[in-house]
Amino acid sequence: MLCCCVNSESNKKYAELDAKLERKMVESRRYYPGHRSLKSMDSIIMMFPKLREGLRNIRNVFESYDQDRNGTIDMEELKKCLEELKLMSLSEEEVKGLYGWCDVDGSKGIQFNEFIVLLCLIYLLAKPSAESNVEESIELGPKLVESIFDPILEVFLFLDKDGKGKLNKADVIKTLNNEDYPLERSPKHVTNMRFEEMDWGRKGKVGFREFLFAFMSWVGIDDADGYMSS
């Protein structure tokens, strides 16, 4: 009975996080104009080499806190890491919630791919709202984190054509098969596969967290760093 209550509380917490993130994505359209310059999957793929380079640098931070070299970092190690990256602007309770949300295999430790997703969610949720002081938004977080996660956010906004904070299959397929750029159109079976990689629940809707996990595999962080376990 206790287990059911705990699971219920966890599910409620994660549903609240999902809703909060969805609202943040809707709001982000106001101050991330870069998504309008993207045209096709080809223009997204062109970003991958620079993103891999940045991810290698973040890997160095991850390794420095993985002291026993077991491929994961725990909650205490994470807090120290966030302090170094100047990303500890959320409450400890909020960070714990995100930690559990990103530990998708239930290993009680964050692996490198989960660490990347966790950092991005913390970075995004900690950002001031569009109504906040512009200077605060510019100063938040180190340039390394900003240079990696801002372009990834813009890819999501590019695919989120209806601007509701979640991706739907019809819009993603239509966007990646843009008839205005016939030489850069992705084959339909490829776009279907891309969406299925994101759509864990097979509901036809994808939130930013699920998108992030899939996007990291598209970028190829496995190949880029050789550190993450499969």
Coordinates of C-alpha atoms in Angstrom, one line a residue, residues 57-133:
N57 CA 33.5 19.5 -22.5
I58 CA 30.4 18.7 -20.4
R59 CA 31.6 15.1 -20.2
N60 CA 34.8 16.4 -18.5
V61 CA 32.6 18.0 -15.8
F62 CA 30.7 14.7 -15.4
E63 CA 33.8 12.6 -15.1
S64 CA 35.3 14.9 -12.5
Y65 CA 32.3 14.2 -10.2
D66 CA 32.1 10.5 -11.0
Q67 CA 34.8 9.7 -8.5
D68 CA 34.4 5.9 -8.4
R69 CA 34.3 5.8 -12.2
N70 CA 31.1 3.7 -12.2
G71 CA 29.5 5.8 -15.0
T72 CA 27.0 7.6 -12.7
I73 CA 26.8 10.5 -10.3
D74 CA 24.5 10.6 -7.2
M75 CA 22.5 13.4 -5.8
E76 CA 25.2 14.9 -3.6
E77 CA 27.7 14.8 -6.4
L78 CA 25.1 16.5 -8.6
K79 CA 24.6 19.4 -6.2
K80 CA 28.3 20.1 -6.2
C81 CA 28.4 20.0 -10.0
L82 CA 25.5 22.4 -10.3
E83 CA 27.2 24.8 -8.0
E84 CA 30.3 24.7 -10.2
L85 CA 28.2 25.3 -13.3
K86 CA 26.2 28.1 -11.5
L87 CA 23.0 26.3 -12.1
M88 CA 21.8 25.8 -8.5
S89 CA 19.1 28.4 -8.8
L90 CA 16.2 25.9 -8.3
S91 CA 15.3 24.6 -4.9
E92 CA 16.9 21.3 -3.7
E93 CA 13.4 19.7 -3.8
E94 CA 13.0 20.8 -7.4
V95 CA 16.4 19.4 -8.3
K96 CA 15.5 16.1 -6.6
G97 CA 12.3 15.8 -8.6
L98 CA 14.2 16.4 -11.9
Y99 CA 16.9 13.9 -10.8
G100 CA 14.3 11.2 -10.3
W101 CA 12.5 12.2 -13.6
C102 CA 15.7 11.8 -15.6
D103 CA 16.8 8.5 -14.0
V104 CA 14.8 6.6 -16.6
D105 CA 16.3 3.2 -15.9
G106 CA 15.8 3.5 -12.1
S107 CA 19.5 2.9 -11.4
K108 CA 19.5 5.5 -8.5
G109 CA 22.4 7.2 -10.3
I110 CA 22.5 9.6 -13.3
Q111 CA 24.4 8.3 -16.3
F112 CA 25.9 10.7 -18.8
N113 CA 23.0 10.8 -21.3
E114 CA 20.6 11.4 -18.3
F115 CA 23.0 14.0 -16.9
I116 CA 22.8 16.0 -20.2
V117 CA 19.0 15.9 -20.2
L118 CA 19.0 16.8 -16.5
L119 CA 21.3 19.8 -17.0
C120 CA 19.2 21.1 -19.9
L121 CA 16.0 20.9 -17.9
I122 CA 17.5 22.7 -14.9
Y123 CA 18.9 25.3 -17.2
L124 CA 15.6 25.8 -19.0
L125 CA 13.4 25.9 -15.9
A126 CA 15.8 28.2 -14.0
K127 CA 15.7 30.8 -16.8
P128 CA 13.8 34.0 -16.0
S129 CA 10.5 34.5 -17.7
A130 CA 10.1 36.7 -20.8
E131 CA 8.8 39.5 -18.6
S132 CA 11.9 39.4 -16.4
N133 CA 14.9 41.6 -16.8

